[in-house]
Amino acid sequence: MGDSHTWTAAPAAAEQARSVLAAAWSCAVTAEGGREEFVGAHTVADDGRVLLHVPEDSALLAAAICAPRGEPSAVLEFADVAPVPVRGRIRVRLWLAGWFAPEEGHLVFRPTRVVLRRPSGAVVVDLDEFAAAAPDPLATAEARLLTHLADCHGDAVERLTRLVDADSLHGAVRVRPLAVDRHGLTLRIERARAHGDVRLPFHAPADDVAQLTERMHVLLTQASAASCPRALQRQRTDGDG
C-alpha cells in the first residue's frame, strides 16, 4: 500500500458500541425470568439508555418490577451482523449489564457495564464515554450502502484490491465489502480455509452519505492508478477468479 494509506483510523470502542445499538434490530435479554429475544422492540436514548417495549405478560417485566432498584439484574446482548454474506458474518458482539426500571409503558435499561467483543478480543467500554458517544453517522445506512456496493459494483470492489498489499491477498478466493464507517472501508478476504480483513482508510472522515461518496471516489481513483495485485492476476490466469 502507498503512503496515502498508512492512516488506519477506526471508531473508538464507545462509538462502535453506540453504532451497534443504533443499527441493531433485535436483542436478547437474560434476567432472572429467563432469556427472551426481542425484535424491533428497543430504542436508544441520547445517553445510551435502552428503552425496551415488552408485552404485559413478559417474565422480564415481572422480574424488573421485583428486582432491587439499582442492582445489576439483566444482560442485554446485541450482535452486529455483516449485511453482505461473508464467512464469519458476526462482526462484533455487544453486552450491556445493568438494571431495568418500569417507566411510562416500557422498561428503561441503565447499563452498569459495557463490553464490546471484537475479533481482536473483548474491550470494556468506559461508561462515561459510552454515555457521551454518538453512533457513527453512517451506521443506519451501512447495510444499504454495503449491499449496493457488493451487488452492483463488484468491479469497484475488485479495483479496490489494488490498494491491498499483495501478501494479504495470497490465496484469496473472494473479496467482499465487510464494513464501512466514517473512517474507512473494510474488506473481507476469504481463502479456502480461512479469512482476514483489510482496512482502507479514508483521507478524511465522512459525516454523511454525500461525503462517503466523495471518499470512495478518492479510493477508486487511487486504485485505478495502482497496478493489479499479482495474486489476483494469478487467480484469473488459473481460472479461479
PDB file of C-alpha atoms in Angstrom:
ATOM      1  CA  MET A   1       0.000   0.000   0.000  1.00  0.00           C
ATOM      2  CA  GLY A   2       1.137   3.525  -0.663  1.00  0.00           C
ATOM      3  CA  ASP A   3       1.910   6.249   1.844  1.00  0.00           C
ATOM      4  CA  SER A   4      -1.603   7.685   1.499  1.00  0.00           C
ATOM      5  CA  HIS A   5      -2.998   4.519   3.165  1.00  0.00           C
ATOM      6  CA  THR A   6      -0.821   4.324   6.283  1.00  0.00           C
ATOM      7  CA  TRP A   7      -3.513   6.058   8.402  1.00  0.00           C
ATOM      8  CA  THR A   8      -5.767   3.351   9.843  1.00  0.00           C
ATOM      9  CA  ALA A   9      -8.207   5.382  11.914  1.00  0.00           C
ATOM     10  CA  ALA A  10     -11.137   3.357  13.216  1.00  0.00           C
ATOM     11  CA  PRO A  11     -14.081   4.080  15.507  1.00  0.00           C
ATOM     12  CA  ALA A  12     -13.329   4.199  19.215  1.00  0.00           C
ATOM     13  CA  ALA A  13     -14.865   1.423  21.314  1.00  0.00           C
ATOM     14  CA  ALA A  14     -17.581   3.695  22.739  1.00  0.00           C
ATOM     15  CA  GLU A  15     -18.564   4.946  19.279  1.00  0.00           C
ATOM     16  CA  GLN A  16     -18.610   1.411  17.899  1.00  0.00           C
ATOM     17  CA  ALA A  17     -20.790   0.229  20.780  1.00  0.00           C
ATOM     18  CA  ARG A  18     -23.264   3.059  20.188  1.00  0.00           C
ATOM     19  CA  SER A  19     -23.253   2.251  16.456  1.00  0.00           C
ATOM     20  CA  VAL A  20     -24.151  -1.373  17.161  1.00  0.00           C
ATOM     21  CA  LEU A  21     -27.056  -0.179  19.302  1.00  0.00           C
ATOM     22  CA  ALA A  22     -28.230   2.274  16.647  1.00  0.00           C
ATOM     23  CA  ALA A  23     -28.246  -0.279  13.840  1.00  0.00           C
ATOM     24  CA  ALA A  24     -29.384  -3.400  15.702  1.00  0.00           C
ATOM     25  CA  TRP A  25     -32.923  -4.605  15.058  1.00  0.00           C
ATOM     26  CA  SER A  26     -33.038  -7.293  17.722  1.00  0.00           C
ATOM     27  CA  CYS A  27     -31.597  -8.110  21.130  1.00  0.00           C
ATOM     28  CA  ALA A  28     -31.503 -10.959  23.632  1.00  0.00           C
ATOM     29  CA  VAL A  29     -32.198 -10.273  27.294  1.00  0.00           C
ATOM     30  CA  THR A  30     -31.109 -12.581  30.110  1.00  0.00           C
ATOM     31  CA  ALA A  31     -32.612 -11.952  33.548  1.00  0.00           C
ATOM     32  CA  GLU A  32     -33.987 -13.897  36.488  1.00  0.00           C
ATOM     33  CA  GLY A  33     -37.106 -14.580  34.476  1.00  0.00           C
ATOM     34  CA  GLY A  34     -35.018 -16.413  31.853  1.00  0.00           C
ATOM     35  CA  ARG A  35     -33.873 -15.428  28.385  1.00  0.00           C
ATOM     36  CA  GLU A  36     -36.074 -13.646  25.871  1.00  0.00           C
ATOM     37  CA  GLU A  37     -35.480 -12.492  22.298  1.00  0.00           C
ATOM     38  CA  PHE A  38     -36.976  -9.181  21.184  1.00  0.00           C
ATOM     39  CA  VAL A  39     -37.238  -7.972  17.586  1.00  0.00           C
ATOM     40  CA  GLY A  40     -37.912  -4.337  16.751  1.00  0.00           C
ATOM     41  CA  ALA A  41     -38.700  -3.634  20.403  1.00  0.00           C
ATOM     42  CA  HIS A  42     -35.929  -1.299  21.534  1.00  0.00           C
ATOM     43  CA  THR A  43     -34.876   2.283  21.035  1.00  0.00           C
ATOM     44  CA  VAL A  44     -31.859   4.118  22.428  1.00  0.00           C
ATOM     45  CA  ALA A  45     -31.805   7.400  24.344  1.00  0.00           C
ATOM     46  CA  ASP A  46     -29.122  10.012  23.696  1.00  0.00           C
ATOM     47  CA  ASP A  47     -27.240   8.959  26.830  1.00  0.00           C
ATOM     48  CA  GLY A  48     -27.163   5.275  25.913  1.00  0.00           C
ATOM     49  CA  ARG A  49     -30.103   4.038  27.979  1.00  0.00           C
ATOM     50  CA  VAL A  50     -32.066   1.328  26.191  1.00  0.00           C
ATOM     51  CA  LEU A  51     -35.859   1.658  26.100  1.00  0.00           C
ATOM     52  CA  LEU A  52     -37.456  -1.751  25.673  1.00  0.00           C
ATOM     53  CA  HIS A  53     -41.123  -2.305  24.863  1.00  0.00           C
ATOM     54  CA  VAL A  54     -42.256  -5.711  26.153  1.00  0.00           C
ATOM     55  CA  PRO A  55     -45.626  -7.490  26.359  1.00  0.00           C
ATOM     56  CA  GLU A  56     -47.534  -7.091  29.601  1.00  0.00           C
ATOM     57  CA  ASP A  57     -47.220 -10.807  30.300  1.00  0.00           C
ATOM     58  CA  SER A  58     -43.441 -10.841  29.785  1.00  0.00           C
ATOM     59  CA  ALA A  59     -41.484 -12.542  32.566  1.00  0.00           C
ATOM     60  CA  LEU A  60     -38.893  -9.818  32.115  1.00  0.00           C
ATOM     61  CA  LEU A  61     -41.394  -7.163  33.150  1.00  0.00           C
ATOM     62  CA  ALA A  62     -42.226  -9.041  36.358  1.00  0.00           C
ATOM     63  CA  ALA A  63     -38.521  -9.546  37.125  1.00  0.00           C
ATOM     64  CA  ALA A  64     -37.807  -5.854  36.595  1.00  0.00           C
ATOM     65  CA  ILE A  65     -40.580  -4.825  38.975  1.00  0.00           C
ATOM     66  CA  CYS A  66     -39.373  -7.204  41.699  1.00  0.00           C
ATOM     67  CA  ALA A  67     -35.622  -6.599  41.352  1.00  0.00           C
ATOM     68  CA  PRO A  68     -33.910  -4.283  43.885  1.00  0.00           C
ATOM     69  CA  ARG A  69     -33.587  -0.883  42.235  1.00  0.00           C
ATOM     70  CA  GLY A  70     -30.112  -0.019  41.073  1.00  0.00           C
ATOM     71  CA  GLU A  71     -28.686  -3.539  41.356  1.00  0.00           C
ATOM     72  CA  PRO A  72     -27.482  -5.304  38.192  1.00  0.00           C
ATOM     73  CA  SER A  73     -30.296  -7.618  37.217  1.00  0.00           C
ATOM     74  CA  ALA A  74     -30.070  -8.250  33.479  1.00  0.00           C
ATOM     75  CA  VAL A  75     -27.738  -8.605  30.496  1.00  0.00           C
ATOM     76  CA  LEU A  76     -28.614  -7.357  27.013  1.00  0.00           C
ATOM     77  CA  GLU A  77     -26.815  -8.886  24.042  1.00  0.00           C
ATOM     78  CA  PHE A  78     -26.622  -7.399  20.558  1.00  0.00           C
ATOM     79  CA  ALA A  79     -24.962  -9.000  17.528  1.00  0.00           C
ATOM     80  CA  ASP A  80     -23.534  -6.855  14.751  1.00  0.00           C
ATOM     81  CA  VAL A  81     -24.114  -8.935  11.619  1.00  0.00           C
ATOM     82  CA  ALA A  82     -22.500  -8.079   8.293  1.00  0.00           C
ATOM     83  CA  PRO A  83     -25.210  -7.155   5.753  1.00  0.00           C
ATOM     84  CA  VAL A  84     -23.227  -8.799   2.944  1.00  0.00           C
ATOM     85  CA  PRO A  85     -22.956 -12.612   3.042  1.00  0.00           C
ATOM     86  CA  VAL A  86     -19.427 -13.471   4.147  1.00  0.00           C
ATOM     87  CA  ARG A  87     -17.741 -16.218   6.107  1.00  0.00           C
ATOM     88  CA  GLY A  88     -17.926 -15.427   9.830  1.00  0.00           C
ATOM     89  CA  ARG A  89     -20.783 -12.980   9.465  1.00  0.00           C
ATOM     90  CA  ILE A  90     -20.969 -11.683  13.054  1.00  0.00           C
ATOM     91  CA  ARG A  91     -18.556  -8.782  13.161  1.00  0.00           C
ATOM     92  CA  VAL A  92     -18.811  -7.865  16.857  1.00  0.00           C
ATOM     93  CA  ARG A  93     -20.987  -8.614  19.868  1.00  0.00           C
ATOM     94  CA  LEU A  94     -22.111  -6.100  22.464  1.00  0.00           C
ATOM     95  CA  TRP A  95     -23.090  -6.941  26.026  1.00  0.00           C
ATOM     96  CA  LEU A  96     -24.714  -4.495  28.433  1.00  0.00           C
ATOM     97  CA  ALA A  97     -25.086  -5.482  32.083  1.00  0.00           C
ATOM     98  CA  GLY A  98     -27.338  -3.323  34.229  1.00  0.00           C
ATOM     99  CA  TRP A  99     -30.823  -2.913  35.596  1.00  0.00           C
ATOM    100  CA  PHE A 100     -34.330  -2.288  34.336  1.00  0.00           C
ATOM    101  CA  ALA A 101     -36.922   0.089  35.692  1.00  0.00           C
ATOM    102  CA  PRO A 102     -40.557   0.285  34.501  1.00  0.00           C
ATOM    103  CA  GLU A 103     -41.332   3.713  33.098  1.00  0.00           C
ATOM    104  CA  GLU A 104     -44.322   5.006  31.111  1.00  0.00           C
ATOM    105  CA  GLY A 105     -45.307   1.757  29.444  1.00  0.00           C
ATOM    106  CA  HIS A 106     -41.820   0.408  28.746  1.00  0.00           C
ATOM    107  CA  LEU A 107     -38.668  -0.735  30.511  1.00  0.00           C
ATOM    108  CA  VAL A 108     -35.676   1.562  30.773  1.00  0.00           C
ATOM    109  CA  PHE A 109     -32.337  -0.212  30.967  1.00  0.00           C
ATOM    110  CA  ARG A 110     -29.416   1.592  32.590  1.00  0.00           C
ATOM    111  CA  PRO A 111     -26.077  -0.094  31.886  1.00  0.00           C
ATOM    112  CA  THR A 112     -23.513  -0.551  34.641  1.00  0.00           C
ATOM    113  CA  ARG A 113     -21.016  -2.408  32.438  1.00  0.00           C
ATOM    114  CA  VAL A 114     -20.481  -2.346  28.678  1.00  0.00           C
ATOM    115  CA  VAL A 115     -18.373  -4.961  26.894  1.00  0.00           C
ATOM    116  CA  LEU A 116     -17.616  -4.980  23.191  1.00  0.00           C
ATOM    117  CA  ARG A 117     -16.193  -8.199  21.752  1.00  0.00           C
ATOM    118  CA  ARG A 118     -14.252  -7.582  18.572  1.00  0.00           C
ATOM    119  CA  PRO A 119     -12.368 -10.218  16.561  1.00  0.00           C
ATOM    120  CA  SER A 120      -9.216  -8.983  18.308  1.00  0.00           C
ATOM    121  CA  GLY A 121     -10.706  -9.530  21.773  1.00  0.00           C
ATOM    122  CA  ALA A 122     -13.070  -8.078  24.350  1.00  0.00           C
ATOM    123  CA  VAL A 123     -12.966  -4.399  25.347  1.00  0.00           C
ATOM    124  CA  VAL A 124     -14.623  -2.945  28.447  1.00  0.00           C
ATOM    125  CA  VAL A 125     -16.096   0.414  27.442  1.00  0.00           C
ATOM    126  CA  ASP A 126     -15.917   3.303  29.879  1.00  0.00           C
ATOM    127  CA  LEU A 127     -19.461   4.170  30.987  1.00  0.00           C
ATOM    128  CA  ASP A 128     -18.971   7.942  30.742  1.00  0.00           C
ATOM    129  CA  GLU A 129     -17.508   7.599  27.255  1.00  0.00           C
ATOM    130  CA  PHE A 130     -20.377   5.309  26.284  1.00  0.00           C
ATOM    131  CA  ALA A 131     -22.973   7.810  27.520  1.00  0.00           C
ATOM    132  CA  ALA A 132     -21.271  10.717  25.735  1.00  0.00           C
ATOM    133  CA  ALA A 133     -20.560   8.942  22.446  1.00  0.00           C
ATOM    134  CA  ALA A 134     -22.685   9.255  19.331  1.00  0.00           C
ATOM    135  CA  PRO A 135     -23.162   6.445  16.816  1.00  0.00           C
ATOM    136  CA  ASP A 136     -21.272   6.582  13.565  1.00  0.00           C
ATOM    137  CA  PRO A 137     -23.221   8.859  11.177  1.00  0.00           C
ATOM    138  CA  LEU A 138     -23.287   6.065   8.590  1.00  0.00           C
ATOM    139  CA  ALA A 139     -24.419   3.313  10.990  1.00  0.00           C
ATOM    140  CA  THR A 140     -28.077   3.183   9.995  1.00  0.00           C
ATOM    141  CA  ALA A 141     -27.277   3.479   6.264  1.00  0.00           C
ATOM    142  CA  GLU A 142     -24.393   0.981   6.262  1.00  0.00           C
ATOM    143  CA  ALA A 143     -26.445  -2.105   5.352  1.00  0.00           C
ATOM    144  CA  ARG A 144     -27.942  -0.413   2.288  1.00  0.00           C
ATOM    145  CA  LEU A 145     -24.604   1.048   1.213  1.00  0.00           C
ATOM    146  CA  LEU A 146     -22.632  -2.186   1.521  1.00  0.00           C
ATOM    147  CA  THR A 147     -25.316  -4.292  -0.150  1.00  0.00           C
ATOM    148  CA  HIS A 148     -25.405  -1.884  -3.094  1.00  0.00           C
ATOM    149  CA  LEU A 149     -21.611  -1.938  -3.360  1.00  0.00           C
ATOM    150  CA  ALA A 150     -21.478  -5.752  -3.308  1.00  0.00           C
ATOM    151  CA  ASP A 151     -24.432  -6.383  -5.628  1.00  0.00           C
ATOM    152  CA  CYS A 152     -23.985  -3.611  -8.177  1.00  0.00           C
ATOM    153  CA  HIS A 153     -20.310  -2.650  -8.123  1.00  0.00           C
ATOM    154  CA  GLY A 154     -18.290  -5.834  -7.909  1.00  0.00           C
ATOM    155  CA  ASP A 155     -15.843  -4.324 -10.392  1.00  0.00           C
ATOM    156  CA  ALA A 156     -15.190  -1.469  -7.972  1.00  0.00           C
ATOM    157  CA  VAL A 157     -14.524  -3.909  -5.127  1.00  0.00           C
ATOM    158  CA  GLU A 158     -12.019  -5.770  -7.301  1.00  0.00           C
ATOM    159  CA  ARG A 159     -10.375  -2.482  -8.258  1.00  0.00           C
ATOM    160  CA  LEU A 160     -10.007  -1.568  -4.577  1.00  0.00           C
ATOM    161  CA  THR A 161      -7.925  -4.692  -4.001  1.00  0.00           C
ATOM    162  CA  ARG A 162      -5.150  -2.892  -5.870  1.00  0.00           C
ATOM    163  CA  LEU A 163      -4.705  -0.876  -2.661  1.00  0.00           C
ATOM    164  CA  VAL A 164      -4.161  -4.041  -0.623  1.00  0.00           C
ATOM    165  CA  ASP A 165      -0.704  -5.459  -0.013  1.00  0.00           C
ATOM    166  CA  ALA A 166      -0.095  -8.476  -2.232  1.00  0.00           C
ATOM    167  CA  ASP A 167       0.772 -10.651   0.777  1.00  0.00           C
ATOM    168  CA  SER A 168      -2.690 -10.052   2.225  1.00  0.00           C
ATOM    169  CA  LEU A 169      -4.245 -11.343  -0.998  1.00  0.00           C
ATOM    170  CA  HIS A 170      -2.209 -14.555  -1.114  1.00  0.00           C
ATOM    171  CA  GLY A 171      -4.578 -17.480  -1.605  1.00  0.00           C
ATOM    172  CA  ALA A 172      -7.644 -15.237  -1.855  1.00  0.00           C
ATOM    173  CA  VAL A 173     -10.690 -16.813  -3.496  1.00  0.00           C
ATOM    174  CA  ARG A 174     -13.151 -13.982  -2.833  1.00  0.00           C
ATOM    175  CA  VAL A 175     -13.084 -10.378  -1.590  1.00  0.00           C
ATOM    176  CA  ARG A 176     -16.262  -8.764  -0.228  1.00  0.00           C
ATOM    177  CA  PRO A 177     -17.049  -5.442   1.464  1.00  0.00           C
ATOM    178  CA  LEU A 178     -17.415  -6.202   5.182  1.00  0.00           C
ATOM    179  CA  ALA A 179     -17.977  -2.838   6.863  1.00  0.00           C
ATOM    180  CA  VAL A 180     -17.959   0.887   6.281  1.00  0.00           C
ATOM    181  CA  ASP A 181     -17.891   3.745   8.754  1.00  0.00           C
ATOM    182  CA  ARG A 182     -16.957   7.395   8.682  1.00  0.00           C
ATOM    183  CA  HIS A 183     -13.260   6.498   8.901  1.00  0.00           C
ATOM    184  CA  GLY A 184     -12.904   3.858   6.205  1.00  0.00           C
ATOM    185  CA  LEU A 185     -13.948   0.721   4.346  1.00  0.00           C
ATOM    186  CA  THR A 186     -13.108  -2.810   5.492  1.00  0.00           C
ATOM    187  CA  LEU A 187     -12.767  -5.671   3.028  1.00  0.00           C
ATOM    188  CA  ARG A 188     -13.128  -9.339   3.972  1.00  0.00           C
ATOM    189  CA  ILE A 189     -10.566 -11.504   2.156  1.00  0.00           C
ATOM    190  CA  GLU A 190     -11.691 -15.110   2.054  1.00  0.00           C
ATOM    191  CA  ARG A 191      -9.327 -18.013   1.411  1.00  0.00           C
ATOM    192  CA  ALA A 192     -10.041 -21.713   1.056  1.00  0.00           C
ATOM    193  CA  ARG A 193      -9.934 -22.388   4.801  1.00  0.00           C
ATOM    194  CA  ALA A 194      -9.501 -19.004   6.449  1.00  0.00           C
ATOM    195  CA  HIS A 195     -10.259 -15.322   6.079  1.00  0.00           C
ATOM    196  CA  GLY A 196      -8.823 -11.962   7.054  1.00  0.00           C
ATOM    197  CA  ASP A 197      -9.786  -8.322   6.946  1.00  0.00           C
ATOM    198  CA  VAL A 198      -8.053  -5.314   5.406  1.00  0.00           C
ATOM    199  CA  ARG A 199      -8.995  -1.735   6.161  1.00  0.00           C
ATOM    200  CA  LEU A 200      -8.848   1.052   3.572  1.00  0.00           C
ATOM    201  CA  PRO A 201      -8.947   4.350   5.483  1.00  0.00           C
ATOM    202  CA  PHE A 202     -10.425   7.495   4.009  1.00  0.00           C
ATOM    203  CA  HIS A 203      -8.277  10.595   3.682  1.00  0.00           C
ATOM    204  CA  ALA A 204     -10.744  12.377   5.996  1.00  0.00           C
ATOM    205  CA  PRO A 205     -13.808  11.269   7.998  1.00  0.00           C
ATOM    206  CA  ALA A 206     -17.157  11.168   6.189  1.00  0.00           C
ATOM    207  CA  ASP A 207     -20.026  12.699   8.139  1.00  0.00           C
ATOM    208  CA  ASP A 208     -22.803  11.782   5.693  1.00  0.00           C
ATOM    209  CA  VAL A 209     -23.516   9.727   2.579  1.00  0.00           C
ATOM    210  CA  ALA A 210     -22.519  12.551   0.238  1.00  0.00           C
ATOM    211  CA  GLN A 211     -19.088  12.782   1.865  1.00  0.00           C
ATOM    212  CA  LEU A 212     -18.799   8.993   1.801  1.00  0.00           C
ATOM    213  CA  THR A 213     -19.378   9.047  -1.968  1.00  0.00           C
ATOM    214  CA  GLU A 214     -16.513  11.511  -2.371  1.00  0.00           C
ATOM    215  CA  ARG A 215     -14.213   9.441  -0.124  1.00  0.00           C
ATOM    216  CA  MET A 216     -14.986   6.301  -2.134  1.00  0.00           C
ATOM    217  CA  HIS A 217     -14.247   8.125  -5.391  1.00  0.00           C
ATOM    218  CA  VAL A 218     -10.842   9.104  -3.999  1.00  0.00           C
ATOM    219  CA  LEU A 219     -10.072   5.482  -3.100  1.00  0.00           C
ATOM    220  CA  LEU A 220     -11.156   4.275  -6.536  1.00  0.00           C
ATOM    221  CA  THR A 221      -9.048   6.917  -8.246  1.00  0.00           C
ATOM    222  CA  GLN A 222      -6.028   5.831  -6.231  1.00  0.00           C
ATOM    223  CA  ALA A 223      -6.807   2.190  -7.031  1.00  0.00           C
ATOM    224  CA  SER A 224      -7.045   2.924 -10.751  1.00  0.00           C
ATOM    225  CA  ALA A 225      -3.556   4.360 -10.625  1.00  0.00           C
ATOM    226  CA  ALA A 226      -2.179   1.272  -8.865  1.00  0.00           C
ATOM    227  CA  SER A 227      -1.084  -1.943 -10.522  1.00  0.00           C
ATOM    228  CA  CYS A 228      -3.282  -5.049 -10.363  1.00  0.00           C
ATOM    229  CA  PRO A 229      -2.170  -7.353  -7.493  1.00  0.00           C
ATOM    230  CA  ARG A 230      -0.213 -10.348  -8.728  1.00  0.00           C
ATOM    231  CA  ALA A 231      -2.284 -12.674  -6.526  1.00  0.00           C
ATOM    232  CA  LEU A 232      -5.494 -11.775  -8.350  1.00  0.00           C
ATOM    233  CA  GLN A 233      -3.757 -11.885 -11.708  1.00  0.00           C
ATOM    234  CA  ARG A 234      -2.773 -15.473 -10.943  1.00  0.00           C
ATOM    235  CA  GLN A 235      -6.366 -16.251  -9.952  1.00  0.00           C
ATOM    236  CA  ARG A 236      -7.672 -15.134 -13.321  1.00  0.00           C
ATOM    237  CA  THR A 237      -4.897 -16.986 -15.143  1.00  0.00           C
ATOM    238  CA  ASP A 238      -5.735 -20.185 -13.257  1.00  0.00           C
ATOM    239  CA  GLY A 239      -9.476 -19.700 -13.821  1.00  0.00           C
ATOM    240  CA  ASP A 240     -10.326 -19.193 -10.130  1.00  0.00           C
ATOM    241  CA  GLY A 241     -11.246 -15.508 -10.228  1.00  0.00           C
TER     242      GLY A 241
END
